[in-house]
Short mmCIF file of C-alpha atoms in Angstrom, two decimals:
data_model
loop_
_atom_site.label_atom_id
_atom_site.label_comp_id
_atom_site.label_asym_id
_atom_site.label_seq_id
_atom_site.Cartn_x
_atom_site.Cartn_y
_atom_site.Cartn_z
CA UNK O 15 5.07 -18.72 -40.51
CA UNK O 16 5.93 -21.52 -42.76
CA UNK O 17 8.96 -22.24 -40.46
CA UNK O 18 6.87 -22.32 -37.61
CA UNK O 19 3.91 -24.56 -38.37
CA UNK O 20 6.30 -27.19 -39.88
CA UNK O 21 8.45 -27.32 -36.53
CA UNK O 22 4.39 -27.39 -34.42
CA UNK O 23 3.69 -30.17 -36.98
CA UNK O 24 7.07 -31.63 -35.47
CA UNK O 25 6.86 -31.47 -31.86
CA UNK O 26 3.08 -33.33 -32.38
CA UNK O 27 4.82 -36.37 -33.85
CA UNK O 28 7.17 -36.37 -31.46
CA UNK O 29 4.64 -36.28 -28.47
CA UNK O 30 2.47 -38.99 -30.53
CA UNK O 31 5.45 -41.00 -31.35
CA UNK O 32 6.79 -40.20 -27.32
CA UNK O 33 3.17 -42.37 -26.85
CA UNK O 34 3.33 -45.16 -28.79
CA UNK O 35 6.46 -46.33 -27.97
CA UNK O 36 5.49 -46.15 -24.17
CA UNK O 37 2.72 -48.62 -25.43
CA UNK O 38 4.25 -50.60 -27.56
CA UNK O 39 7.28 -50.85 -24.56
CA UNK O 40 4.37 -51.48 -21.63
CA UNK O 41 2.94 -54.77 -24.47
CA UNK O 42 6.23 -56.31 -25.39
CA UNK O 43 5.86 -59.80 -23.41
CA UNK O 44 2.46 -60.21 -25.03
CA UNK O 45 3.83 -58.56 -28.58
CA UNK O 46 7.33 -60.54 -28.89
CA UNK O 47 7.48 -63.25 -26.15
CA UNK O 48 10.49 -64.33 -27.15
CA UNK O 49 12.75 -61.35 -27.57
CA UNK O 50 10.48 -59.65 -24.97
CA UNK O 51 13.48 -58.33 -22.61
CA UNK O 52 15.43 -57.23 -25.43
CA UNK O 53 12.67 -55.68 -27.56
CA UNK O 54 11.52 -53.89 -24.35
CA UNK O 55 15.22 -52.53 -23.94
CA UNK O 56 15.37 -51.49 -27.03
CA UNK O 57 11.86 -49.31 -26.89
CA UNK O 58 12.88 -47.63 -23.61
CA UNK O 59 15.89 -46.46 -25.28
CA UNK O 60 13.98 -44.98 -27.92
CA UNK O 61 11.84 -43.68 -25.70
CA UNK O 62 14.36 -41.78 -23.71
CA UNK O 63 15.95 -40.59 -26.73
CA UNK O 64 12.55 -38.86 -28.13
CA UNK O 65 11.90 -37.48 -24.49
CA UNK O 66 15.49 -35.68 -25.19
CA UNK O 67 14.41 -34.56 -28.75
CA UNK O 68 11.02 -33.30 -27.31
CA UNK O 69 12.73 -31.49 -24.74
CA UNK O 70 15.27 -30.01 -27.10
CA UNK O 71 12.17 -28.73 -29.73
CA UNK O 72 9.93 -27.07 -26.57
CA UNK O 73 12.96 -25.37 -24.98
CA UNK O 74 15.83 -24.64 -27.57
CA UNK O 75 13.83 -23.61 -30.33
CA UNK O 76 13.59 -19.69 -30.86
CA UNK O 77 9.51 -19.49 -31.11
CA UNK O 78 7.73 -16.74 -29.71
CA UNK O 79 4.44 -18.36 -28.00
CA UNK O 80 2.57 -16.07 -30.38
CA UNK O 81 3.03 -17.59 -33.53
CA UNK O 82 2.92 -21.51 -32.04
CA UNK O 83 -0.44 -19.86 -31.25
CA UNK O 84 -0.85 -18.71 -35.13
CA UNK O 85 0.04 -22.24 -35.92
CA UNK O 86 -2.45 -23.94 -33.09
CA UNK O 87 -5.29 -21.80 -34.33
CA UNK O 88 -4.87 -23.40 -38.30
CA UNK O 89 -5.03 -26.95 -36.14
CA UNK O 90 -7.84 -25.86 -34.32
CA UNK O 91 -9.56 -24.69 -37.77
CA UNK O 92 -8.42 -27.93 -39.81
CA UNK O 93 -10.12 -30.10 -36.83
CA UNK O 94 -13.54 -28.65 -37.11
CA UNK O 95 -13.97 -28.77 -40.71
CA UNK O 96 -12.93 -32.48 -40.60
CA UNK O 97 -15.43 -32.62 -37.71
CA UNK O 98 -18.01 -31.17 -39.74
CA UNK O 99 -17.30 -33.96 -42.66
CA UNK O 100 -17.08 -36.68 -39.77
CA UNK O 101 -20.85 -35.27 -38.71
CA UNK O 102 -22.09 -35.33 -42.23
CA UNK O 103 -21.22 -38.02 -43.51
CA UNK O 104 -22.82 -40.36 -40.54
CA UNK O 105 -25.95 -38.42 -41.05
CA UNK O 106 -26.27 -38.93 -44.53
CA UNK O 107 -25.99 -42.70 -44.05
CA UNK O 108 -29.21 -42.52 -41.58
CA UNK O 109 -31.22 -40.28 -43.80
CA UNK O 110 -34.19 -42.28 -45.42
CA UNK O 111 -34.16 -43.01 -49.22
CA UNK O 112 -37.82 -41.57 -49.92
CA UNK O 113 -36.56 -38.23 -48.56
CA UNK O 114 -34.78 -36.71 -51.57
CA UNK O 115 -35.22 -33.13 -50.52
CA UNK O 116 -33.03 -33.82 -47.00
CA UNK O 117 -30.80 -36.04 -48.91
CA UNK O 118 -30.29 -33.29 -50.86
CA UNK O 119 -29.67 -30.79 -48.36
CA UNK O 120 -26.93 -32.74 -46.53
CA UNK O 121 -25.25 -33.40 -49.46
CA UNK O 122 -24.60 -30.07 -50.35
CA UNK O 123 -23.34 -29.11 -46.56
CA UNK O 124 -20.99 -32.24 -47.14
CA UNK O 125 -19.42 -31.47 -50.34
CA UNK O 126 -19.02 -27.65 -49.14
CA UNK O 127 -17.65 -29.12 -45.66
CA UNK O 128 -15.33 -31.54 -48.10
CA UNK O 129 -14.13 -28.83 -50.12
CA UNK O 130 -12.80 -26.20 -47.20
CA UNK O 131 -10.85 -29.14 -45.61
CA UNK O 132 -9.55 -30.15 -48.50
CA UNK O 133 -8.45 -26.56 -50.36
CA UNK O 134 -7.30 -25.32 -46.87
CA UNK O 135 -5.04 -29.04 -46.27
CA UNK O 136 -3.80 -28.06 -50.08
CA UNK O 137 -2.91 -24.62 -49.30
CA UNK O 138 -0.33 -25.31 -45.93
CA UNK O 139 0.72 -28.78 -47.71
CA UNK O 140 2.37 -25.70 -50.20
CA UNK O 141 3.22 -23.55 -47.83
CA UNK O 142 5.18 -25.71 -45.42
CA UNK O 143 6.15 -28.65 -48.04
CA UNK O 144 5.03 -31.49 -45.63
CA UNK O 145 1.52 -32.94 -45.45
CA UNK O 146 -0.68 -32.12 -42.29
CA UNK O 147 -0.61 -34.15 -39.49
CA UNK O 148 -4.11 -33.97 -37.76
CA UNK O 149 -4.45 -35.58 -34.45
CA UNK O 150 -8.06 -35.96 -33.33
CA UNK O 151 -9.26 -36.13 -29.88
CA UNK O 152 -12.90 -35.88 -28.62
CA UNK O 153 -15.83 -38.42 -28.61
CA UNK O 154 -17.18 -40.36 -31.52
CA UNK O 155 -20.02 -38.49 -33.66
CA UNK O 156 -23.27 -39.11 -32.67
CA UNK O 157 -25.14 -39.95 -36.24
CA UNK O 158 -28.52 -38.26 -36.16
CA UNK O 159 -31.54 -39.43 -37.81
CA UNK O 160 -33.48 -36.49 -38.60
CA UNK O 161 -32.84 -33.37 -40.60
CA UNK O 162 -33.71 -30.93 -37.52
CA UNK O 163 -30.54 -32.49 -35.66
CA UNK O 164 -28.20 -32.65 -37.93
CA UNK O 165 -28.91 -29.34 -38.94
CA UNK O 166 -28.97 -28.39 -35.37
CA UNK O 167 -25.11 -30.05 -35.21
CA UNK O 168 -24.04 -28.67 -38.39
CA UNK O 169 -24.56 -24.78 -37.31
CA UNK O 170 -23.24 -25.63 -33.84
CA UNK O 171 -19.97 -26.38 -35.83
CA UNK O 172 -20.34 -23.99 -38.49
CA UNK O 173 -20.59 -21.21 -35.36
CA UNK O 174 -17.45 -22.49 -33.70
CA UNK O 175 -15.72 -22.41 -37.40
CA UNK O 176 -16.94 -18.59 -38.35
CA UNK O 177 -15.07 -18.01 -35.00
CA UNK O 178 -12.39 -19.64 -35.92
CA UNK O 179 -12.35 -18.02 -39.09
CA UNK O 180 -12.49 -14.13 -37.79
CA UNK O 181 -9.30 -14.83 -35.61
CA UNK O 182 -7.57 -16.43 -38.32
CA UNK O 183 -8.01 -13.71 -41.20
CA UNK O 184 -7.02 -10.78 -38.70
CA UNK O 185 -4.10 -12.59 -37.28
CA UNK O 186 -2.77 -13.84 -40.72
CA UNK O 187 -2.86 -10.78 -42.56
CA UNK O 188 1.05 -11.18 -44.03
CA UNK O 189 0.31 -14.14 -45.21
CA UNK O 190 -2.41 -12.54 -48.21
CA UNK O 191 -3.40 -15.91 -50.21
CA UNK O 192 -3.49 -17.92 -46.48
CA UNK O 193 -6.13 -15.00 -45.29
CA UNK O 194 -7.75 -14.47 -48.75
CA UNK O 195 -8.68 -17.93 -48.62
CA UNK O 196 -9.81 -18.33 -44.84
CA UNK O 197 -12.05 -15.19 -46.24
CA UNK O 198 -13.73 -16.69 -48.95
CA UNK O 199 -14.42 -19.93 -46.35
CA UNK O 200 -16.08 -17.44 -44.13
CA UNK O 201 -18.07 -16.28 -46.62
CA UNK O 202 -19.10 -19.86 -48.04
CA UNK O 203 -20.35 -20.74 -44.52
CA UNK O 204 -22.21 -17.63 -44.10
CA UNK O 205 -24.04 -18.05 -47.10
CA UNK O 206 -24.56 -21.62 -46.15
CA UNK O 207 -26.49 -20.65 -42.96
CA UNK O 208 -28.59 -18.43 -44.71
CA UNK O 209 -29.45 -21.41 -46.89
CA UNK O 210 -29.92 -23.57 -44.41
CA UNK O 211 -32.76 -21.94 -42.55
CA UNK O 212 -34.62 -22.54 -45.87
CA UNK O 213 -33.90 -26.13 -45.72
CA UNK O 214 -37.25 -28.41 -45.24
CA UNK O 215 -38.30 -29.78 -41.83
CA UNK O 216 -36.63 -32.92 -41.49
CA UNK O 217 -38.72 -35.94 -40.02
CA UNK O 218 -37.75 -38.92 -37.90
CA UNK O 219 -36.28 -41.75 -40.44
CA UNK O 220 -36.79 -44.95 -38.23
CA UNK O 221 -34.26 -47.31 -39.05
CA UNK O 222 -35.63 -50.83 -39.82
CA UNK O 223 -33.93 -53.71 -37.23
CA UNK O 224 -33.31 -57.01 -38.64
CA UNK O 225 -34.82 -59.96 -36.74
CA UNK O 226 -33.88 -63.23 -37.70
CA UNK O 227 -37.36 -65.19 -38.39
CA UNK O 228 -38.38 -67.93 -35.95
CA UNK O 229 -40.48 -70.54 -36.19
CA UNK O 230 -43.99 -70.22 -35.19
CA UNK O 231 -44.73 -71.05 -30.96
CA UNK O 232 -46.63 -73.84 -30.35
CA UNK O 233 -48.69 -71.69 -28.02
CA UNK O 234 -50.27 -69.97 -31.27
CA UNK O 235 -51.79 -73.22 -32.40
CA UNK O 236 -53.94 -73.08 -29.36
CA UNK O 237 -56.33 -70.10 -30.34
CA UNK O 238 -58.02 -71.82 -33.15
CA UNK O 239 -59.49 -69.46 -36.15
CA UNK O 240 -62.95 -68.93 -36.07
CA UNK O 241 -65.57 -71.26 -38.52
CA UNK O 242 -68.49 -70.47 -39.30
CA UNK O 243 -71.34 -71.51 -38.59
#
């Protein structure tokens, strides 16, 4: 398994890598006018030479599609959980000061969303000996501004995660500490969503807009204030 997530980890880079040189080859008038041509040259060799290595990882290697699949599926789960930190953190940004008690709550789903990417991240960094190489896709997060949607968002991905989860722990089962830990994940979120339908109500935080002040209209000076009489 170790083997095989290392060589998916691979074939990503290479795709990624595959990309950027395409850019970088399609920009090099505007990048290096004056060693344009030759830069240009150069990058389309590159890029024919990674198309080769690309080809070479997809058909020489001796995979079976089910454990690229294995591998995928530990991507899939590593993507969500940033996701979920992504989510949290822009929320707790737009909750309001005064409002300790939501503060509080999105804190806590933060640090436990923090701590699953980060233990899982550790955990394949050991078993495959290179770092992991996440490469997001999707549209920006959203920040919400009230407790009810961010909560809302945060068991949307907590739902797709348990998923996740289930197929992980019965399709790792050789790999014990690997599927003792995606256990004890499921378990943390679980608990977390019974906490969270305790959590208090949030309430609409509006966010103050700064206006730069102008100087009074003449029109205002026509409406004199009232004297008595």
């Amino acid at each position: 398994m170790n083997f095989y997530f290392s060589l998916f980890q691979l074939i990503e880079t290479v795709e990624r890598l595959e990309r950027d040189v395409q850019h970088l080859a399609g920009r090099a008038l505007r990048i290096s006018p004056r060693d344009a041509r030759a830069n240009r040259e150069l990058l389309e060799q590159c890029e024919s030479k990674m198309h080769e290595v690309k080809v070479l990882l997809n058909n020489k290697t001796h995979i079976s599609k089910i454990t690229l699949r294995k591998a995928a599926l530990l991507f899939q789960i590593l993507d969500i959980f940033y996701r979920r930190m992504l989510h949290l953190a822009s929320a707790l940004s737009n909750v309001g000061p005064d409002d300790e008690n939501s503060m509080k709550a999105v804190w806590q789903m933060l640090s436990l969303a923090q701590a699953h990417y980060q233990a899982l991240a550790k955990t394949l960094f050991e078993l495959t000996g290179i770092p992991v190489s996440l490469n997001l896709t999707g549209t920006p997060e959203v920040a919400a501004h009230d407790l009810s949607a961010i909560l809302q968002k945060e068991a949307a991905y907590q739902q797709e995660a348990l998923k996740l989860l289930e197929k992980a722990i019965e399709v790792f089962g050789e790999e014990q500490d690997l599927a003792e830990q995606l256990a004890q994940v499921r378990k943390d979120l679980l608990e977390m969503k019974k906490r969270m339908k305790h959590f208090p109500a949030g309430h609409i935080v509006e966010k103050p807009e700064f206006v730069k002040a102008s100087p009074e209209k003449p029109e205002a000076a026509k409406s004199p204030a009232p004297t008595a009489v």
